mmCIF file of C-alpha atoms in Angstrom:
data_model
loop_
_atom_site.group_PDB
_atom_site.id
_atom_site.type_symbol
_atom_site.label_atom_id
_atom_site.label_comp_id
_atom_site.label_asym_id
_atom_site.label_seq_id
_atom_site.Cartn_x
_atom_site.Cartn_y
_atom_site.Cartn_z
ATOM 1 C CA MET A 25 -61.810 -6.276 -189.771
ATOM 2 C CA GLN A 26 -63.498 -7.556 -186.619
ATOM 3 C CA PRO A 27 -62.646 -11.120 -185.549
ATOM 4 C CA LEU A 28 -65.138 -13.647 -186.873
ATOM 5 C CA SER A 29 -66.154 -17.046 -185.564
ATOM 6 C CA GLU A 30 -66.246 -20.188 -187.668
ATOM 7 C CA LYS A 31 -70.047 -20.218 -187.354
ATOM 8 C CA THR A 32 -70.308 -16.609 -188.604
ATOM 9 C CA ILE A 33 -68.101 -17.392 -191.593
ATOM 10 C CA ARG A 34 -69.989 -20.544 -192.574
ATOM 11 C CA SER A 35 -73.348 -18.742 -192.394
ATOM 12 C CA ALA A 36 -72.152 -15.679 -194.378
ATOM 13 C CA PHE A 37 -71.866 -17.303 -197.826
ATOM 14 C CA VAL A 38 -74.166 -15.746 -200.411
ATOM 15 C CA ASN A 39 -73.350 -18.125 -203.270
ATOM 16 C CA ALA A 40 -72.659 -21.525 -201.718
ATOM 17 C CA SER A 41 -74.853 -24.394 -200.627
ATOM 18 C CA ARG A 42 -74.949 -25.694 -197.072
ATOM 19 C CA SER A 43 -73.023 -28.790 -198.125
ATOM 20 C CA GLU A 44 -70.297 -26.625 -199.719
ATOM 21 C CA THR A 45 -69.939 -24.486 -196.606
ATOM 22 C CA LYS A 46 -69.884 -27.605 -194.419
ATOM 23 C CA LYS A 47 -66.947 -28.973 -196.438
ATOM 24 C CA LEU A 48 -64.834 -25.827 -196.296
ATOM 25 C CA THR A 49 -61.577 -26.003 -194.400
ATOM 26 C CA LEU A 50 -60.636 -22.867 -192.479
ATOM 27 C CA PRO A 51 -57.122 -21.494 -192.933
ATOM 28 C CA GLU A 52 -54.448 -23.207 -190.817
ATOM 29 C CA ASN A 53 -53.633 -19.923 -189.085
ATOM 30 C CA PHE A 54 -57.271 -19.085 -188.290
ATOM 31 C CA ALA A 55 -56.730 -19.019 -184.510
ATOM 32 C CA THR A 56 -53.824 -16.571 -184.822
ATOM 33 C CA LEU A 57 -55.048 -14.237 -187.580
ATOM 34 C CA ASP A 58 -54.130 -10.551 -187.249
ATOM 35 C CA TRP A 59 -57.691 -9.290 -187.782
ATOM 36 C CA ASP A 60 -56.617 -5.641 -187.332
ATOM 37 C CA ASN A 61 -54.566 -5.834 -190.522
ATOM 38 C CA LEU A 62 -57.183 -7.501 -192.736
ATOM 39 C CA GLU A 63 -59.746 -5.791 -194.940
ATOM 40 C CA TYR A 64 -61.062 -9.216 -195.899
ATOM 41 C CA LEU A 65 -60.263 -12.812 -195.055
ATOM 42 C CA GLY A 66 -59.299 -14.839 -198.105
ATOM 43 C CA TRP A 67 -57.750 -18.276 -198.407
ATOM 44 C CA ARG A 68 -57.353 -21.326 -200.618
ATOM 45 C CA ASP A 69 -58.859 -24.568 -199.379
ATOM 46 C CA PRO A 70 -55.951 -26.962 -198.690
ATOM 47 C CA LYS A 71 -58.175 -29.973 -199.455
ATOM 48 C CA MET A 72 -59.498 -28.479 -202.719
ATOM 49 C CA PRO A 73 -56.790 -26.136 -204.123
ATOM 50 C CA GLN A 74 -58.959 -24.836 -206.973
ATOM 51 C CA ARG A 75 -61.398 -23.477 -204.396
ATOM 52 C CA GLY A 76 -60.967 -20.170 -202.603
ATOM 53 C CA TYR A 77 -62.996 -18.230 -200.081
ATOM 54 C CA LEU A 78 -63.402 -14.512 -199.514
ATOM 55 C CA VAL A 79 -65.082 -13.139 -196.365
ATOM 56 C CA HIS A 80 -65.745 -9.426 -195.810
ATOM 57 C CA SER A 81 -67.501 -7.331 -193.198
ATOM 58 C CA ASN A 82 -68.781 -4.001 -194.529
ATOM 59 C CA ALA A 83 -69.077 -0.686 -192.671
ATOM 60 C CA ALA A 84 -72.612 -1.585 -191.571
ATOM 61 C CA GLY A 85 -71.269 -4.723 -189.864
ATOM 62 C CA GLN A 86 -72.792 -7.124 -192.397
ATOM 63 C CA THR A 87 -70.554 -10.136 -193.042
ATOM 64 C CA ARG A 88 -70.763 -11.715 -196.489
ATOM 65 C CA ALA A 89 -68.664 -14.483 -197.993
ATOM 66 C CA LEU A 90 -68.025 -15.882 -201.469
ATOM 67 C CA LEU A 91 -67.014 -19.285 -202.757
ATOM 68 C CA LEU A 92 -64.495 -18.781 -205.575
ATOM 69 C CA ARG A 93 -63.039 -21.100 -208.211
ATOM 70 C CA SER A 94 -59.497 -20.603 -209.406
ATOM 71 C CA ALA A 95 -58.735 -20.810 -213.088
ATOM 72 C CA ASP A 96 -55.062 -21.690 -212.500
ATOM 73 C CA GLY A 97 -53.302 -22.955 -215.565
ATOM 74 C CA THR A 98 -55.103 -20.696 -218.025
ATOM 75 C CA ARG A 99 -52.323 -18.095 -217.948
ATOM 76 C CA LYS A 100 -48.569 -18.319 -217.897
ATOM 77 C CA ARG A 101 -47.181 -17.560 -214.459
ATOM 78 C CA SER A 102 -44.580 -15.295 -216.051
ATOM 79 C CA SER A 103 -47.206 -12.948 -217.478
ATOM 80 C CA LEU A 104 -47.898 -9.868 -215.395
ATOM 81 C CA ALA A 105 -51.374 -8.934 -214.248
ATOM 82 C CA MET A 106 -52.881 -6.487 -211.829
ATOM 83 C CA CYS A 107 -55.071 -7.593 -208.957
ATOM 84 C CA ASP A 108 -58.529 -6.014 -209.185
ATOM 85 C CA MET A 109 -58.639 -5.650 -205.410
ATOM 86 C CA CYS A 110 -55.296 -4.143 -204.342
ATOM 87 C CA ARG A 111 -54.503 -2.734 -207.812
ATOM 88 C CA ASP A 112 -50.752 -2.732 -207.441
ATOM 89 C CA VAL A 113 -48.541 -3.677 -210.362
ATOM 90 C CA ASN A 114 -45.435 -3.969 -208.190
ATOM 91 C CA ILE A 115 -46.743 -6.633 -205.858
ATOM 92 C CA PRO A 116 -44.487 -9.580 -205.054
ATOM 93 C CA CYS A 117 -47.084 -12.291 -205.739
ATOM 94 C CA TYR A 118 -48.887 -14.069 -208.545
ATOM 95 C CA VAL A 119 -52.326 -12.839 -209.607
ATOM 96 C CA GLY A 120 -54.880 -15.401 -210.740
ATOM 97 C CA VAL A 121 -58.312 -15.501 -212.327
ATOM 98 C CA PHE A 122 -61.134 -16.418 -209.968
ATOM 99 C CA SER A 123 -64.750 -16.942 -210.883
ATOM 100 C CA THR A 124 -67.769 -17.172 -208.657
ATOM 101 C CA ARG A 125 -71.406 -18.095 -209.079
ATOM 102 C CA ARG A 126 -73.794 -15.218 -208.686
ATOM 103 C CA ALA A 127 -76.112 -15.361 -205.698
ATOM 104 C CA GLY A 128 -79.711 -16.540 -205.973
ATOM 105 C CA GLN A 129 -81.464 -17.702 -209.110
ATOM 106 C CA PRO A 130 -78.896 -16.234 -211.552
ATOM 107 C CA GLY A 131 -76.209 -18.417 -209.929
ATOM 108 C CA ARG A 132 -78.435 -21.477 -210.029
ATOM 109 C CA ASP A 133 -78.941 -20.740 -213.736
ATOM 110 C CA GLY A 134 -75.147 -20.782 -214.252
ATOM 111 C CA ASP A 135 -74.393 -17.037 -214.255
ATOM 112 C CA THR A 136 -70.886 -16.294 -212.981
ATOM 113 C CA LEU A 137 -68.626 -13.326 -212.389
ATOM 114 C CA GLY A 138 -64.846 -13.342 -212.663
ATOM 115 C CA THR A 139 -62.024 -11.192 -211.392
ATOM 116 C CA MET A 140 -58.253 -11.090 -210.961
ATOM 117 C CA ILE A 141 -57.105 -11.505 -207.352
ATOM 118 C CA CYS A 142 -53.766 -12.191 -205.700
ATOM 119 C CA SER A 143 -53.678 -15.981 -205.868
ATOM 120 C CA ASN A 144 -53.094 -16.394 -202.130
ATOM 121 C CA PHE A 145 -55.226 -13.394 -201.143
ATOM 122 C CA GLU A 146 -52.303 -11.205 -199.980
ATOM 123 C CA CYS A 147 -54.076 -7.914 -200.792
ATOM 124 C CA SER A 148 -54.232 -6.680 -197.183
ATOM 125 C CA THR A 149 -50.467 -7.144 -196.892
ATOM 126 C CA ASN A 150 -49.761 -5.603 -200.301
ATOM 127 C CA VAL A 151 -51.655 -2.369 -199.666
ATOM 128 C CA ARG A 152 -49.641 -1.853 -196.482
ATOM 129 C CA ILE A 153 -46.302 -1.763 -198.322
ATOM 130 C CA PRO A 154 -45.359 1.937 -198.218
ATOM 131 C CA PRO A 155 -44.276 3.518 -201.505
ATOM 132 C CA PRO A 156 -40.906 5.258 -201.661
ATOM 133 C CA LYS A 157 -41.012 8.774 -200.264
ATOM 134 C CA ASN A 158 -40.907 11.347 -203.078
ATOM 135 C CA ALA A 159 -42.131 14.825 -204.012
ATOM 136 C CA ILE A 160 -45.575 13.541 -205.017
ATOM 137 C CA TYR A 161 -46.014 11.414 -201.872
ATOM 138 C CA PRO A 162 -44.044 13.095 -199.068
ATOM 139 C CA ASP A 163 -45.859 10.939 -196.476
ATOM 140 C CA PRO A 164 -46.055 7.298 -197.654
ATOM 141 C CA MET A 165 -48.440 6.397 -194.810
ATOM 142 C CA VAL A 166 -51.099 8.668 -196.332
ATOM 143 C CA VAL A 167 -50.852 6.550 -199.481
ATOM 144 C CA VAL A 168 -51.100 3.363 -197.420
ATOM 145 C CA ALA A 169 -54.244 4.637 -195.652
ATOM 146 C CA GLU A 170 -55.822 5.485 -199.006
ATOM 147 C CA ARG A 171 -54.935 2.053 -200.425
ATOM 148 C CA ILE A 172 -56.513 0.349 -197.402
ATOM 149 C CA GLU A 173 -59.727 2.324 -197.824
ATOM 150 C CA LEU A 174 -59.897 1.624 -201.565
ATOM 151 C CA LEU A 175 -59.265 -2.103 -201.066
ATOM 152 C CA ASP A 176 -62.166 -2.273 -198.636
ATOM 153 C CA GLU A 177 -64.423 -0.442 -201.131
ATOM 154 C CA ARG A 178 -63.429 -2.724 -204.035
ATOM 155 C CA VAL A 179 -64.017 -5.933 -202.094
ATOM 156 C CA ASN A 180 -67.412 -4.670 -200.897
ATOM 157 C CA SER A 181 -68.317 -3.660 -204.455
ATOM 158 C CA PHE A 182 -67.309 -7.049 -205.903
ATOM 159 C CA ILE A 183 -69.386 -8.920 -203.346
ATOM 160 C CA GLY A 184 -72.296 -6.588 -204.085
ATOM 161 C CA ARG A 185 -72.078 -7.409 -207.806
ATOM 162 C CA VAL A 186 -72.235 -11.136 -207.016
#
């Protein structure tokens, strides 16, 4: 992912009002992000923990962002779930339900879309964990490259559905 400015991020939201984007708090580590190892930028707002943000730049260079709402508390933390973005069942993090208003008139009419995402948006890190070398995957880095590509496609697809 190419480095993004605060202004670019705030103007990229497809389903948030100006007042909502004005209130967003960027991640604490924004100045030191490793953009080369991110397929999307996702974070929870420290001032409003039920709120999350997802920012993605597609292959055409278009940056789009989503305002998400966490449904924490609706599931037991001990229950296992698979993230719809990184799709790994062996990930070392909790997966939560997030919903988002659709863009445009459908969103203003109350239409939403939900998905399961790593609760702290660790997908870019998770897809880079190499699988054990075995007969099926003699080169784990090939698997990692495929996971990275698929994560990018899934995030782009989700934003497109919104």
